[in-house]
PDB file of C-alpha atoms in Angstrom:
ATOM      1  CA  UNK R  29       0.000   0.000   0.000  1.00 31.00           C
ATOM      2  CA  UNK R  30       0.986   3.602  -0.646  1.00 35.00           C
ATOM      3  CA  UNK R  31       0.543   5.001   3.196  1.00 37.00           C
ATOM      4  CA  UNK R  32       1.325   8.796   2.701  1.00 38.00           C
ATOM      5  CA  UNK R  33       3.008   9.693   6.443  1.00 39.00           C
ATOM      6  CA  UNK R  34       1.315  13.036   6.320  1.00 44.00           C
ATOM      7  CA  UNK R  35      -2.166  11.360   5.908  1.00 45.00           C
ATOM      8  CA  UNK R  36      -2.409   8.150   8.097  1.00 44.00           C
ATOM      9  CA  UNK R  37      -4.316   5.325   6.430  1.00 42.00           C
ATOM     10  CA  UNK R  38      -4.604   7.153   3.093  1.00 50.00           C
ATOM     11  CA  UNK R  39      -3.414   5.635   0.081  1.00 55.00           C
ATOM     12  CA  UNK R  40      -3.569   6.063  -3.309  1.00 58.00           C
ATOM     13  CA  UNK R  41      -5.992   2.943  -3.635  1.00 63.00           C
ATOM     14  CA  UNK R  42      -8.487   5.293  -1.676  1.00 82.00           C
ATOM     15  CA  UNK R  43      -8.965   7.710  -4.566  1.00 90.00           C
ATOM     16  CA  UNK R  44     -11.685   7.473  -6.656  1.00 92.00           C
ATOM     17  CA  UNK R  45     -11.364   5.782 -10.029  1.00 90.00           C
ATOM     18  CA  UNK R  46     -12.692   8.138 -12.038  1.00 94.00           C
ATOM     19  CA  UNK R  47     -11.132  11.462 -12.627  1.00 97.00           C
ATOM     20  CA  UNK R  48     -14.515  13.410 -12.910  1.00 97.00           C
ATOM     21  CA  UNK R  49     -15.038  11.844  -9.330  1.00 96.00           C
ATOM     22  CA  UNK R  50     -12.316  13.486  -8.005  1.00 97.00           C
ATOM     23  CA  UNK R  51     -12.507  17.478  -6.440  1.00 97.00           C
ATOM     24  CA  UNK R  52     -11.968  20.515  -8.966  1.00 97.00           C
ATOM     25  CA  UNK R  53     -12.268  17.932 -12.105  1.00 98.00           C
ATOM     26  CA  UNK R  54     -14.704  18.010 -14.149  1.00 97.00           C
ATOM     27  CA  UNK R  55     -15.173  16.669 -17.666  1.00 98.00           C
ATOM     28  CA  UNK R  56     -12.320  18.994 -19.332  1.00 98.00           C
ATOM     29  CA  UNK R  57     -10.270  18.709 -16.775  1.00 98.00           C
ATOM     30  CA  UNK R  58     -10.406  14.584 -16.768  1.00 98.00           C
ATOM     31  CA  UNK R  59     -10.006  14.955 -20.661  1.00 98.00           C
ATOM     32  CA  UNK R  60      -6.714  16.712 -19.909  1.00 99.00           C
ATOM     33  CA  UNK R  61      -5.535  14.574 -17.514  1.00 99.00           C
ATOM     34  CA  UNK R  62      -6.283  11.648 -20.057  1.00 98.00           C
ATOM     35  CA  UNK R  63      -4.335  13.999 -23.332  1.00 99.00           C
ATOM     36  CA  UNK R  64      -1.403  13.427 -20.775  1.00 99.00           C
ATOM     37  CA  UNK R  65      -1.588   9.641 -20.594  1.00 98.00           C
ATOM     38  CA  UNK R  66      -2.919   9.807 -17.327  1.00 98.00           C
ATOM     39  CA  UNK R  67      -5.461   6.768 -17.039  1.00 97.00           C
ATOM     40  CA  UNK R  68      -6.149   6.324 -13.642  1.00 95.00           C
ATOM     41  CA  UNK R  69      -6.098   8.498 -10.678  1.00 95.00           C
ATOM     42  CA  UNK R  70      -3.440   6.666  -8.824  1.00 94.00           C
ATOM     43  CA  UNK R  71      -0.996   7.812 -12.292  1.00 97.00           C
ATOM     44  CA  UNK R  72      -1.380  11.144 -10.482  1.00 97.00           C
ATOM     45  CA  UNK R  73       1.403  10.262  -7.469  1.00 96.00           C
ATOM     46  CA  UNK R  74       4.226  11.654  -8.042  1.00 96.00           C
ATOM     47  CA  UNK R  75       3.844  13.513 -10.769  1.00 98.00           C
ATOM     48  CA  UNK R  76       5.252  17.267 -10.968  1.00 98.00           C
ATOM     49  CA  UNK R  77       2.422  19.585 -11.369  1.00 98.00           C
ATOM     50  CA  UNK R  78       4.254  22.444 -13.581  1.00 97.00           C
ATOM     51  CA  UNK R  79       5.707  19.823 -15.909  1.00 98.00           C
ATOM     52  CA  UNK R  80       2.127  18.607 -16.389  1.00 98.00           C
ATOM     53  CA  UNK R  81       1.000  21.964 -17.192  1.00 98.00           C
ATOM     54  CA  UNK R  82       3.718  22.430 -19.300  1.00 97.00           C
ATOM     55  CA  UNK R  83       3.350  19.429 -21.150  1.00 98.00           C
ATOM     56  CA  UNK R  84      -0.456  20.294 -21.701  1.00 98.00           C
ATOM     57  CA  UNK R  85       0.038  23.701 -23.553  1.00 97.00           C
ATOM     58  CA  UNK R  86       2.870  21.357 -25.574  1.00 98.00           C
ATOM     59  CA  UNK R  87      -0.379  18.675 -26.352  1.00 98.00           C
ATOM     60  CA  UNK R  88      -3.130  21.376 -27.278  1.00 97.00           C
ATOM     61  CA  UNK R  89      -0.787  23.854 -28.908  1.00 97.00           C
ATOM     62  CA  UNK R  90      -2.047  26.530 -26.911  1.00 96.00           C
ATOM     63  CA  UNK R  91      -1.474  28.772 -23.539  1.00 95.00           C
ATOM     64  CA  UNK R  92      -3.406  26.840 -20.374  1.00 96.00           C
ATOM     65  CA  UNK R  93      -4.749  29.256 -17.937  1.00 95.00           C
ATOM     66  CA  UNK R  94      -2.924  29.747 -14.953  1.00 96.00           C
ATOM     67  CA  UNK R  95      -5.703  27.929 -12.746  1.00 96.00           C
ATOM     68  CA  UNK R  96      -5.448  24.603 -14.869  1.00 98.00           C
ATOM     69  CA  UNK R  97      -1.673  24.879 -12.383  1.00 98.00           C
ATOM     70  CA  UNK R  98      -3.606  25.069  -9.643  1.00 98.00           C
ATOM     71  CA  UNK R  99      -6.233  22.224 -10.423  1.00 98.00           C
ATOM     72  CA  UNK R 100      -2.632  19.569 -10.824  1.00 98.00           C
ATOM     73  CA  UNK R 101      -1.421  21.221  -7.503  1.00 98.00           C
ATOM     74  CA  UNK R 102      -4.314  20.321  -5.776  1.00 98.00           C
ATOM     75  CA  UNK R 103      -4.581  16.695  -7.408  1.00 98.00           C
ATOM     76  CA  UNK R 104      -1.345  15.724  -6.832  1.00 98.00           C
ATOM     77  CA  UNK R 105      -1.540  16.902  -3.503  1.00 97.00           C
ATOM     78  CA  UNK R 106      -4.688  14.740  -3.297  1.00 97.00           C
ATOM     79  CA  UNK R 107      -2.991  11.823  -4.475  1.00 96.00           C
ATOM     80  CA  UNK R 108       0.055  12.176  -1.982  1.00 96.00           C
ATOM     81  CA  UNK R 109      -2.295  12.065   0.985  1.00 95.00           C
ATOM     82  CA  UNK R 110      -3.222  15.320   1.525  1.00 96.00           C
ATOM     83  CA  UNK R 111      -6.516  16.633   2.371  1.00 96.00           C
ATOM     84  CA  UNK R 112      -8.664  17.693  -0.377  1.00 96.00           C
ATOM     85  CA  UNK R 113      -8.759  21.214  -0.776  1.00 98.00           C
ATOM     86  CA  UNK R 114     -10.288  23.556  -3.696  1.00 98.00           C
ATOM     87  CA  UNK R 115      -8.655  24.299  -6.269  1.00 98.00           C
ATOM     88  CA  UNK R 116      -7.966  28.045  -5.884  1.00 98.00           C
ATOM     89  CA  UNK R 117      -6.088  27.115  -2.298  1.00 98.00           C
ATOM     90  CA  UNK R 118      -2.807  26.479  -4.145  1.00 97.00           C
ATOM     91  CA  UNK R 119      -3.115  29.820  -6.102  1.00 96.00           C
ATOM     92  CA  UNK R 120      -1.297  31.928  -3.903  1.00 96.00           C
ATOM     93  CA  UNK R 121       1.428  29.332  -3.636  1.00 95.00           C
ATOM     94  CA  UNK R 122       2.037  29.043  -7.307  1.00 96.00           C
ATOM     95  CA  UNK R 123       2.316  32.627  -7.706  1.00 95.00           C
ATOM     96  CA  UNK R 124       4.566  32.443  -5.238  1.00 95.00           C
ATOM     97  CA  UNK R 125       6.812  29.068  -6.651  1.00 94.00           C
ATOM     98  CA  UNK R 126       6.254  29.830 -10.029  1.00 91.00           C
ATOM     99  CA  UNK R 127       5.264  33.360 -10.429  1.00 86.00           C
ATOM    100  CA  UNK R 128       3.734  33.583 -14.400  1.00 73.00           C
ATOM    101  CA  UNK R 129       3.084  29.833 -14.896  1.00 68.00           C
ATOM    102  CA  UNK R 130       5.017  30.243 -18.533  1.00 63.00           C
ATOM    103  CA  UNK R 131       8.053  30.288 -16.345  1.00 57.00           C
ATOM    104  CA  UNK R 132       9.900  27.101 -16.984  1.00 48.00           C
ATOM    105  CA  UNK R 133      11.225  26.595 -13.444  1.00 50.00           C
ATOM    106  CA  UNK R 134      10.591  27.664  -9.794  1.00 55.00           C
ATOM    107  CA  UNK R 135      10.621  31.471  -9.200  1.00 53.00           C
ATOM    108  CA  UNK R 136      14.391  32.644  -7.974  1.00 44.00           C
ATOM    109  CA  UNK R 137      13.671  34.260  -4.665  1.00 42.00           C
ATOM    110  CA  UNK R 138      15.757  37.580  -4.140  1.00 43.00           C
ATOM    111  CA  UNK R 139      17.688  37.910  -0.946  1.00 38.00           C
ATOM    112  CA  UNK R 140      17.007  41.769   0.598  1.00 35.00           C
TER     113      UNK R 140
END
């Protein structure tokens, strides 16, 4: 089993099936996931949020809204254990990690 220490008794096997079951995903969203080869919602642990994101706008050709970031955030999160939260929760901490989501890596922080 895939305990998560941060979540006793969780495990991956305790998500849903479906992605459309899962919080924040709804039938686009699950098609995404799916466009990224994603098949089940266990596929979701351990997978980097930005480089899904990334490799999204590299699938459809086109810029992803910012949010989309913070809908993988919150899954993966969800899939390592952590409590379900919605969506827009992790909003403030990409800004912060990744400032503009077209960045390609982690925001450098500035010493003052």
């Amino acid at each position: 089993m895939l305990a998560n220490s941060n979540a006793p008794g969780r495990s991956a096997e305790t998500l849903p099936q479906r992605f459309e079951d899962l919080p924040n995903v709804g039938r686009a969203t699950a098609d995404d996931l799916r466009l990224l080869g994603l098949q089940h919602t266990r596929d979701l642990l351990g997978r980097d949020p930005l480089h899904m994101y990334r490799d999204l706008e590299h699938l459809t050709g086109s810029r992803q809204d910012p949010c989309v970031l913070d809908v993988f955030i919150a899954l993966t999160r969800l899939a390592a254990g952590d409590p379900p939260h919605p969506w827009w929760h992790y909003t403030a901490e990409r800004k912060a990690r990744y400032g503009d989501a077209r960045d390609a890596s982690p925001r450098q922080r500035q010493q003052r």
